Amino acid sequence: MSSPVIERRAARVLLVDRAGRTLLLHGGDPARPGLHWWFTPGGGLSGDETPTQGAARELHEETGLRIDPAELGEPVWRDVTEFSFDGRQYRQDQDFYLLRVDEWQVDTAGMDDNEQRTITEHRWWAAAEIDASDELIYPPELADLLRRLTVSEGR
């Protein structure tokens, strides 16, 4: 018998610097040590958090950047993804928020134990670099999404 799928809400941040690059974190699944991927900062909501509150909390934990949740505005994209992590199956309904910064030096001191175990590095990526990479990058639509957002802002 398979274990039940855990339904959860999540919020993620497309943190984009002045050069139009987005910050991605690199990590893996403790249950599958050979599998690693790149992903946007963010994660599951805690308790009665709103998506913007959860996104702001996760951004601070994973990058050290503290913001007012109101700075995130409305989601720029939403998707539902299903995945396995640490032996459990998840179905995650997630909102993505765009936040622009001139630049940011990532500080991982606020990561919780699970984040420290599973997030190994970070890097700023241009859309073209995402397209050219053969690494796993989530969401798969990220490069196109970044280009669409950049064009819509006239950048």
mmCIF file with all atom_site columns, C-alpha atoms in Angstrom:
data_model
loop_
_atom_site.group_PDB
_atom_site.id
_atom_site.type_symbol
_atom_site.label_atom_id
_atom_site.label_alt_id
_atom_site.label_comp_id
_atom_site.label_asym_id
_atom_site.label_entity_id
_atom_site.label_seq_id
_atom_site.pdbx_PDB_ins_code
_atom_site.Cartn_x
_atom_site.Cartn_y
_atom_site.Cartn_z
_atom_site.occupancy
_atom_site.B_iso_or_equiv
_atom_site.pdbx_formal_charge
_atom_site.auth_seq_id
_atom_site.auth_comp_id
_atom_site.auth_asym_id
_atom_site.auth_atom_id
_atom_site.pdbx_PDB_model_num
ATOM 1   C CA . MET A 1 1   ? 0.000  0.000  0.000   1.00 0.00 ? 1   MET A CA 1
ATOM 2   C CA . SER A 1 2   ? 1.402  3.396  -0.944  1.00 0.00 ? 2   SER A CA 1
ATOM 3   C CA . SER A 1 3   ? 1.579  6.227  1.536   1.00 0.00 ? 3   SER A CA 1
ATOM 4   C CA . PRO A 1 4   ? -0.969 9.032  1.255   1.00 0.00 ? 4   PRO A CA 1
ATOM 5   C CA . VAL A 1 5   ? -0.135 12.114 -0.770  1.00 0.00 ? 5   VAL A CA 1
ATOM 6   C CA . ILE A 1 6   ? 0.454  15.164 1.411   1.00 0.00 ? 6   ILE A CA 1
ATOM 7   C CA . GLU A 1 7   ? -1.443 18.171 0.061   1.00 0.00 ? 7   GLU A CA 1
ATOM 8   C CA . ARG A 1 8   ? 0.218  21.468 0.827   1.00 0.00 ? 8   ARG A CA 1
ATOM 9   C CA . ARG A 1 9   ? 0.273  25.116 -0.151  1.00 0.00 ? 9   ARG A CA 1
ATOM 10  C CA . ALA A 1 10  ? 3.587  26.763 -0.853  1.00 0.00 ? 10  ALA A CA 1
ATOM 11  C CA . ALA A 1 11  ? 4.976  30.107 -1.945  1.00 0.00 ? 11  ALA A CA 1
ATOM 12  C CA . ARG A 1 12  ? 8.165  30.763 -3.880  1.00 0.00 ? 12  ARG A CA 1
ATOM 13  C CA . VAL A 1 13  ? 10.129 33.867 -4.834  1.00 0.00 ? 13  VAL A CA 1
ATOM 14  C CA . LEU A 1 14  ? 11.680 34.714 -8.167  1.00 0.00 ? 14  LEU A CA 1
ATOM 15  C CA . LEU A 1 15  ? 14.449 36.914 -6.789  1.00 0.00 ? 15  LEU A CA 1
ATOM 16  C CA . VAL A 1 16  ? 15.821 38.827 -9.770  1.00 0.00 ? 16  VAL A CA 1
ATOM 17  C CA . ASP A 1 17  ? 18.890 41.076 -9.675  1.00 0.00 ? 17  ASP A CA 1
ATOM 18  C CA . ARG A 1 18  ? 19.670 44.211 -11.689 1.00 0.00 ? 18  ARG A CA 1
ATOM 19  C CA . ALA A 1 19  ? 21.293 42.062 -14.419 1.00 0.00 ? 19  ALA A CA 1
ATOM 20  C CA . GLY A 1 20  ? 18.048 40.089 -14.855 1.00 0.00 ? 20  GLY A CA 1
ATOM 21  C CA . ARG A 1 21  ? 19.411 36.931 -13.251 1.00 0.00 ? 21  ARG A CA 1
ATOM 22  C CA . THR A 1 22  ? 17.371 34.876 -10.789 1.00 0.00 ? 22  THR A CA 1
ATOM 23  C CA . LEU A 1 23  ? 18.692 33.268 -7.632  1.00 0.00 ? 23  LEU A CA 1
ATOM 24  C CA . LEU A 1 24  ? 18.415 29.499 -7.514  1.00 0.00 ? 24  LEU A CA 1
ATOM 25  C CA . LEU A 1 25  ? 19.266 27.151 -4.682  1.00 0.00 ? 25  LEU A CA 1
ATOM 26  C CA . HIS A 1 26  ? 20.812 23.735 -5.284  1.00 0.00 ? 26  HIS A CA 1
ATOM 27  C CA . GLY A 1 27  ? 19.895 20.769 -3.185  1.00 0.00 ? 27  GLY A CA 1
ATOM 28  C CA . GLY A 1 28  ? 18.632 17.262 -3.010  1.00 0.00 ? 28  GLY A CA 1
ATOM 29  C CA . ASP A 1 29  ? 16.483 14.675 -1.348  1.00 0.00 ? 29  ASP A CA 1
ATOM 30  C CA . PRO A 1 30  ? 17.895 12.813 1.689   1.00 0.00 ? 30  PRO A CA 1
ATOM 31  C CA . ALA A 1 31  ? 16.042 9.687  0.517   1.00 0.00 ? 31  ALA A CA 1
ATOM 32  C CA . ARG A 1 32  ? 17.736 9.861  -2.916  1.00 0.00 ? 32  ARG A CA 1
ATOM 33  C CA . PRO A 1 33  ? 21.338 10.987 -2.312  1.00 0.00 ? 33  PRO A CA 1
ATOM 34  C CA . GLY A 1 34  ? 22.371 10.937 -5.991  1.00 0.00 ? 34  GLY A CA 1
ATOM 35  C CA . LEU A 1 35  ? 19.611 13.266 -7.183  1.00 0.00 ? 35  LEU A CA 1
ATOM 36  C CA . HIS A 1 36  ? 20.094 17.060 -7.064  1.00 0.00 ? 36  HIS A CA 1
ATOM 37  C CA . TRP A 1 37  ? 18.324 20.004 -8.665  1.00 0.00 ? 37  TRP A CA 1
ATOM 38  C CA . TRP A 1 38  ? 18.109 23.808 -8.731  1.00 0.00 ? 38  TRP A CA 1
ATOM 39  C CA . PHE A 1 39  ? 15.016 25.608 -7.442  1.00 0.00 ? 39  PHE A CA 1
ATOM 40  C CA . THR A 1 40  ? 13.688 28.990 -6.401  1.00 0.00 ? 40  THR A CA 1
ATOM 41  C CA . PRO A 1 41  ? 13.674 30.096 -2.748  1.00 0.00 ? 41  PRO A CA 1
ATOM 42  C CA . GLY A 1 42  ? 10.439 29.229 -0.984  1.00 0.00 ? 42  GLY A CA 1
ATOM 43  C CA . GLY A 1 43  ? 8.523  26.357 0.490   1.00 0.00 ? 43  GLY A CA 1
ATOM 44  C CA . GLY A 1 44  ? 5.473  25.153 2.328   1.00 0.00 ? 44  GLY A CA 1
ATOM 45  C CA . LEU A 1 45  ? 3.284  27.512 4.340   1.00 0.00 ? 45  LEU A CA 1
ATOM 46  C CA . SER A 1 46  ? 3.257  27.140 8.128   1.00 0.00 ? 46  SER A CA 1
ATOM 47  C CA . GLY A 1 47  ? 0.052  27.249 10.142  1.00 0.00 ? 47  GLY A CA 1
ATOM 48  C CA . ASP A 1 48  ? -2.230 30.049 9.013   1.00 0.00 ? 48  ASP A CA 1
ATOM 49  C CA . GLU A 1 49  ? 0.399  31.963 7.022   1.00 0.00 ? 49  GLU A CA 1
ATOM 50  C CA . THR A 1 50  ? -0.722 33.725 3.873   1.00 0.00 ? 50  THR A CA 1
ATOM 51  C CA . PRO A 1 51  ? 1.291  32.930 0.754   1.00 0.00 ? 51  PRO A CA 1
ATOM 52  C CA . THR A 1 52  ? 3.093  36.302 0.921   1.00 0.00 ? 52  THR A CA 1
ATOM 53  C CA . GLN A 1 53  ? 3.957  35.754 4.597   1.00 0.00 ? 53  GLN A CA 1
ATOM 54  C CA . GLY A 1 54  ? 5.279  32.264 3.833   1.00 0.00 ? 54  GLY A CA 1
ATOM 55  C CA . ALA A 1 55  ? 7.272  33.491 0.835   1.00 0.00 ? 55  ALA A CA 1
ATOM 56  C CA . ALA A 1 56  ? 8.836  36.299 2.893   1.00 0.00 ? 56  ALA A CA 1
ATOM 57  C CA . ARG A 1 57  ? 9.685  33.908 5.754   1.00 0.00 ? 57  ARG A CA 1
ATOM 58  C CA . GLU A 1 58  ? 11.243 31.332 3.439   1.00 0.00 ? 58  GLU A CA 1
ATOM 59  C CA . LEU A 1 59  ? 13.183 34.044 1.575   1.00 0.00 ? 59  LEU A CA 1
ATOM 60  C CA . HIS A 1 60  ? 14.662 35.238 4.858   1.00 0.00 ? 60  HIS A CA 1
ATOM 61  C CA . GLU A 1 61  ? 15.495 31.701 6.066   1.00 0.00 ? 61  GLU A CA 1
ATOM 62  C CA . GLU A 1 62  ? 17.107 30.623 2.799   1.00 0.00 ? 62  GLU A CA 1
ATOM 63  C CA . THR A 1 63  ? 18.826 33.837 1.650   1.00 0.00 ? 63  THR A CA 1
ATOM 64  C CA . GLY A 1 64  ? 18.989 36.202 4.633   1.00 0.00 ? 64  GLY A CA 1
ATOM 65  C CA . LEU A 1 65  ? 16.906 38.830 2.799   1.00 0.00 ? 65  LEU A CA 1
ATOM 66  C CA . ARG A 1 66  ? 14.223 40.256 5.089   1.00 0.00 ? 66  ARG A CA 1
ATOM 67  C CA . ILE A 1 67  ? 11.259 41.962 3.420   1.00 0.00 ? 67  ILE A CA 1
ATOM 68  C CA . ASP A 1 68  ? 7.746  43.052 4.274   1.00 0.00 ? 68  ASP A CA 1
ATOM 69  C CA . PRO A 1 69  ? 5.361  40.467 2.750   1.00 0.00 ? 69  PRO A CA 1
ATOM 70  C CA . ALA A 1 70  ? 3.441  43.359 1.150   1.00 0.00 ? 70  ALA A CA 1
ATOM 71  C CA . GLU A 1 71  ? 6.481  44.034 -1.083  1.00 0.00 ? 71  GLU A CA 1
ATOM 72  C CA . LEU A 1 72  ? 5.692  40.822 -2.974  1.00 0.00 ? 72  LEU A CA 1
ATOM 73  C CA . GLY A 1 73  ? 2.378  42.068 -4.359  1.00 0.00 ? 73  GLY A CA 1
ATOM 74  C CA . GLU A 1 74  ? 0.299  39.604 -6.346  1.00 0.00 ? 74  GLU A CA 1
ATOM 75  C CA . PRO A 1 75  ? 1.578  36.238 -7.595  1.00 0.00 ? 75  PRO A CA 1
ATOM 76  C CA . VAL A 1 76  ? 3.086  36.337 -11.088 1.00 0.00 ? 76  VAL A CA 1
ATOM 77  C CA . TRP A 1 77  ? 2.499  32.627 -11.647 1.00 0.00 ? 77  TRP A CA 1
ATOM 78  C CA . ARG A 1 78  ? 0.937  29.596 -10.019 1.00 0.00 ? 78  ARG A CA 1
ATOM 79  C CA . ASP A 1 79  ? 1.351  25.894 -10.552 1.00 0.00 ? 79  ASP A CA 1
ATOM 80  C CA . VAL A 1 80  ? 0.678  22.545 -8.992  1.00 0.00 ? 80  VAL A CA 1
ATOM 81  C CA . THR A 1 81  ? 3.493  20.034 -8.758  1.00 0.00 ? 81  THR A CA 1
ATOM 82  C CA . GLU A 1 82  ? 3.761  16.510 -7.435  1.00 0.00 ? 82  GLU A CA 1
ATOM 83  C CA . PHE A 1 83  ? 7.016  15.184 -6.057  1.00 0.00 ? 83  PHE A CA 1
ATOM 84  C CA . SER A 1 84  ? 8.649  12.819 -3.606  1.00 0.00 ? 84  SER A CA 1
ATOM 85  C CA . PHE A 1 85  ? 10.834 14.155 -0.807  1.00 0.00 ? 85  PHE A CA 1
ATOM 86  C CA . ASP A 1 86  ? 12.363 12.258 2.113   1.00 0.00 ? 86  ASP A CA 1
ATOM 87  C CA . GLY A 1 87  ? 10.191 9.218  1.430   1.00 0.00 ? 87  GLY A CA 1
ATOM 88  C CA . ARG A 1 88  ? 6.897  11.135 1.288   1.00 0.00 ? 88  ARG A CA 1
ATOM 89  C CA . GLN A 1 89  ? 4.701  12.058 -1.667  1.00 0.00 ? 89  GLN A CA 1
ATOM 90  C CA . TYR A 1 90  ? 3.558  15.684 -2.005  1.00 0.00 ? 90  TYR A CA 1
ATOM 91  C CA . ARG A 1 91  ? 1.055  17.534 -4.138  1.00 0.00 ? 91  ARG A CA 1
ATOM 92  C CA . GLN A 1 92  ? 1.977  21.191 -3.840  1.00 0.00 ? 92  GLN A CA 1
ATOM 93  C CA . ASP A 1 93  ? -0.132 24.137 -4.982  1.00 0.00 ? 93  ASP A CA 1
ATOM 94  C CA . GLN A 1 94  ? 2.337  27.017 -5.152  1.00 0.00 ? 94  GLN A CA 1
ATOM 95  C CA . ASP A 1 95  ? 2.294  30.733 -5.888  1.00 0.00 ? 95  ASP A CA 1
ATOM 96  C CA . PHE A 1 96  ? 5.352  32.471 -7.331  1.00 0.00 ? 96  PHE A CA 1
ATOM 97  C CA . TYR A 1 97  ? 6.174  36.108 -6.534  1.00 0.00 ? 97  TYR A CA 1
ATOM 98  C CA . LEU A 1 98  ? 8.617  38.378 -8.334  1.00 0.00 ? 98  LEU A CA 1
ATOM 99  C CA . LEU A 1 99  ? 10.990 40.480 -6.242  1.00 0.00 ? 99  LEU A CA 1
ATOM 100 C CA . ARG A 1 100 ? 13.668 42.662 -7.806  1.00 0.00 ? 100 ARG A CA 1
ATOM 101 C CA . VAL A 1 101 ? 16.864 43.631 -6.003  1.00 0.00 ? 101 VAL A CA 1
ATOM 102 C CA . ASP A 1 102 ? 19.906 45.523 -7.253  1.00 0.00 ? 102 ASP A CA 1
ATOM 103 C CA . GLU A 1 103 ? 22.072 42.754 -5.849  1.00 0.00 ? 103 GLU A CA 1
ATOM 104 C CA . TRP A 1 104 ? 22.099 40.468 -2.828  1.00 0.00 ? 104 TRP A CA 1
ATOM 105 C CA . GLN A 1 105 ? 24.776 38.534 -0.977  1.00 0.00 ? 105 GLN A CA 1
ATOM 106 C CA . VAL A 1 106 ? 23.108 35.333 0.201   1.00 0.00 ? 106 VAL A CA 1
ATOM 107 C CA . ASP A 1 107 ? 23.332 34.595 3.924   1.00 0.00 ? 107 ASP A CA 1
ATOM 108 C CA . THR A 1 108 ? 22.262 31.049 4.850   1.00 0.00 ? 108 THR A CA 1
ATOM 109 C CA . ALA A 1 109 ? 22.600 31.468 8.638   1.00 0.00 ? 109 ALA A CA 1
ATOM 110 C CA . GLY A 1 110 ? 18.794 31.408 9.024   1.00 0.00 ? 110 GLY A CA 1
ATOM 111 C CA . MET A 1 111 ? 18.265 28.023 7.388   1.00 0.00 ? 111 MET A CA 1
ATOM 112 C CA . ASP A 1 112 ? 16.441 25.450 9.494   1.00 0.00 ? 112 ASP A CA 1
ATOM 113 C CA . ASP A 1 113 ? 17.883 21.952 10.056  1.00 0.00 ? 113 ASP A CA 1
ATOM 114 C CA . ASN A 1 114 ? 16.143 20.445 7.025   1.00 0.00 ? 114 ASN A CA 1
ATOM 115 C CA . GLU A 1 115 ? 17.306 23.278 4.753   1.00 0.00 ? 115 GLU A CA 1
ATOM 116 C CA . GLN A 1 116 ? 20.870 22.926 6.048   1.00 0.00 ? 116 GLN A CA 1
ATOM 117 C CA . ARG A 1 117 ? 20.767 19.179 5.292   1.00 0.00 ? 117 ARG A CA 1
ATOM 118 C CA . THR A 1 118 ? 19.386 19.535 1.794   1.00 0.00 ? 118 THR A CA 1
ATOM 119 C CA . ILE A 1 119 ? 20.507 22.897 0.303   1.00 0.00 ? 119 ILE A CA 1
ATOM 120 C CA . THR A 1 120 ? 24.138 22.766 -0.749  1.00 0.00 ? 120 THR A CA 1
ATOM 121 C CA . GLU A 1 121 ? 24.770 25.924 -2.776  1.00 0.00 ? 121 GLU A CA 1
ATOM 122 C CA . HIS A 1 122 ? 23.239 28.911 -4.565  1.00 0.00 ? 122 HIS A CA 1
ATOM 123 C CA . ARG A 1 123 ? 23.840 30.728 -7.820  1.00 0.00 ? 123 ARG A CA 1
ATOM 124 C CA . TRP A 1 124 ? 22.421 33.580 -9.903  1.00 0.00 ? 124 TRP A CA 1
ATOM 125 C CA . TRP A 1 125 ? 21.196 32.354 -13.323 1.00 0.00 ? 125 TRP A CA 1
ATOM 126 C CA . ALA A 1 126 ? 20.305 34.190 -16.537 1.00 0.00 ? 126 ALA A CA 1
ATOM 127 C CA . ALA A 1 127 ? 17.403 32.757 -18.572 1.00 0.00 ? 127 ALA A CA 1
ATOM 128 C CA . ALA A 1 128 ? 19.835 31.748 -21.347 1.00 0.00 ? 128 ALA A CA 1
ATOM 129 C CA . GLU A 1 129 ? 21.973 29.838 -18.815 1.00 0.00 ? 129 GLU A CA 1
ATOM 130 C CA . ILE A 1 130 ? 18.889 27.993 -17.596 1.00 0.00 ? 130 ILE A CA 1
ATOM 131 C CA . ASP A 1 131 ? 18.022 27.086 -21.200 1.00 0.00 ? 131 ASP A CA 1
ATOM 132 C CA . ALA A 1 132 ? 21.569 25.866 -21.907 1.00 0.00 ? 132 ALA A CA 1
ATOM 133 C CA . SER A 1 133 ? 21.917 23.808 -18.732 1.00 0.00 ? 133 SER A CA 1
ATOM 134 C CA . ASP A 1 134 ? 21.454 20.056 -18.628 1.00 0.00 ? 134 ASP A CA 1
ATOM 135 C CA . GLU A 1 135 ? 20.889 20.160 -14.855 1.00 0.00 ? 135 GLU A CA 1
ATOM 136 C CA . LEU A 1 136 ? 17.439 19.676 -13.305 1.00 0.00 ? 136 LEU A CA 1
ATOM 137 C CA . ILE A 1 137 ? 15.902 23.117 -12.733 1.00 0.00 ? 137 ILE A CA 1
ATOM 138 C CA . TYR A 1 138 ? 12.443 23.686 -11.269 1.00 0.00 ? 138 TYR A CA 1
ATOM 139 C CA . PRO A 1 139 ? 10.010 24.809 -12.328 1.00 0.00 ? 139 PRO A CA 1
ATOM 140 C CA . PRO A 1 140 ? 10.783 23.563 -15.862 1.00 0.00 ? 140 PRO A CA 1
ATOM 141 C CA . GLU A 1 141 ? 9.106  26.712 -17.294 1.00 0.00 ? 141 GLU A CA 1
ATOM 142 C CA . LEU A 1 142 ? 11.410 29.047 -15.354 1.00 0.00 ? 142 LEU A CA 1
ATOM 143 C CA . ALA A 1 143 ? 13.451 30.487 -18.255 1.00 0.00 ? 143 ALA A CA 1
ATOM 144 C CA . ASP A 1 144 ? 10.319 31.309 -20.263 1.00 0.00 ? 144 ASP A CA 1
ATOM 145 C CA . LEU A 1 145 ? 8.634  32.741 -17.189 1.00 0.00 ? 145 LEU A CA 1
ATOM 146 C CA . LEU A 1 146 ? 11.607 35.020 -16.491 1.00 0.00 ? 146 LEU A CA 1
ATOM 147 C CA . ARG A 1 147 ? 11.691 36.244 -20.090 1.00 0.00 ? 147 ARG A CA 1
ATOM 148 C CA . ARG A 1 148 ? 7.944  36.942 -20.020 1.00 0.00 ? 148 ARG A CA 1
ATOM 149 C CA . LEU A 1 149 ? 8.238  38.901 -16.762 1.00 0.00 ? 149 LEU A CA 1
ATOM 150 C CA . THR A 1 150 ? 11.233 40.868 -18.001 1.00 0.00 ? 150 THR A CA 1
ATOM 151 C CA . VAL A 1 151 ? 9.486  41.798 -21.254 1.00 0.00 ? 151 VAL A CA 1
ATOM 152 C CA . SER A 1 152 ? 6.279  42.796 -19.434 1.00 0.00 ? 152 SER A CA 1
ATOM 153 C CA . GLU A 1 153 ? 8.303  45.213 -17.298 1.00 0.00 ? 153 GLU A CA 1
ATOM 154 C CA . GLY A 1 154 ? 10.107 46.657 -20.291 1.00 0.00 ? 154 GLY A CA 1
ATOM 155 C CA . ARG A 1 155 ? 13.502 45.312 -19.240 1.00 0.00 ? 155 ARG A CA 1
#
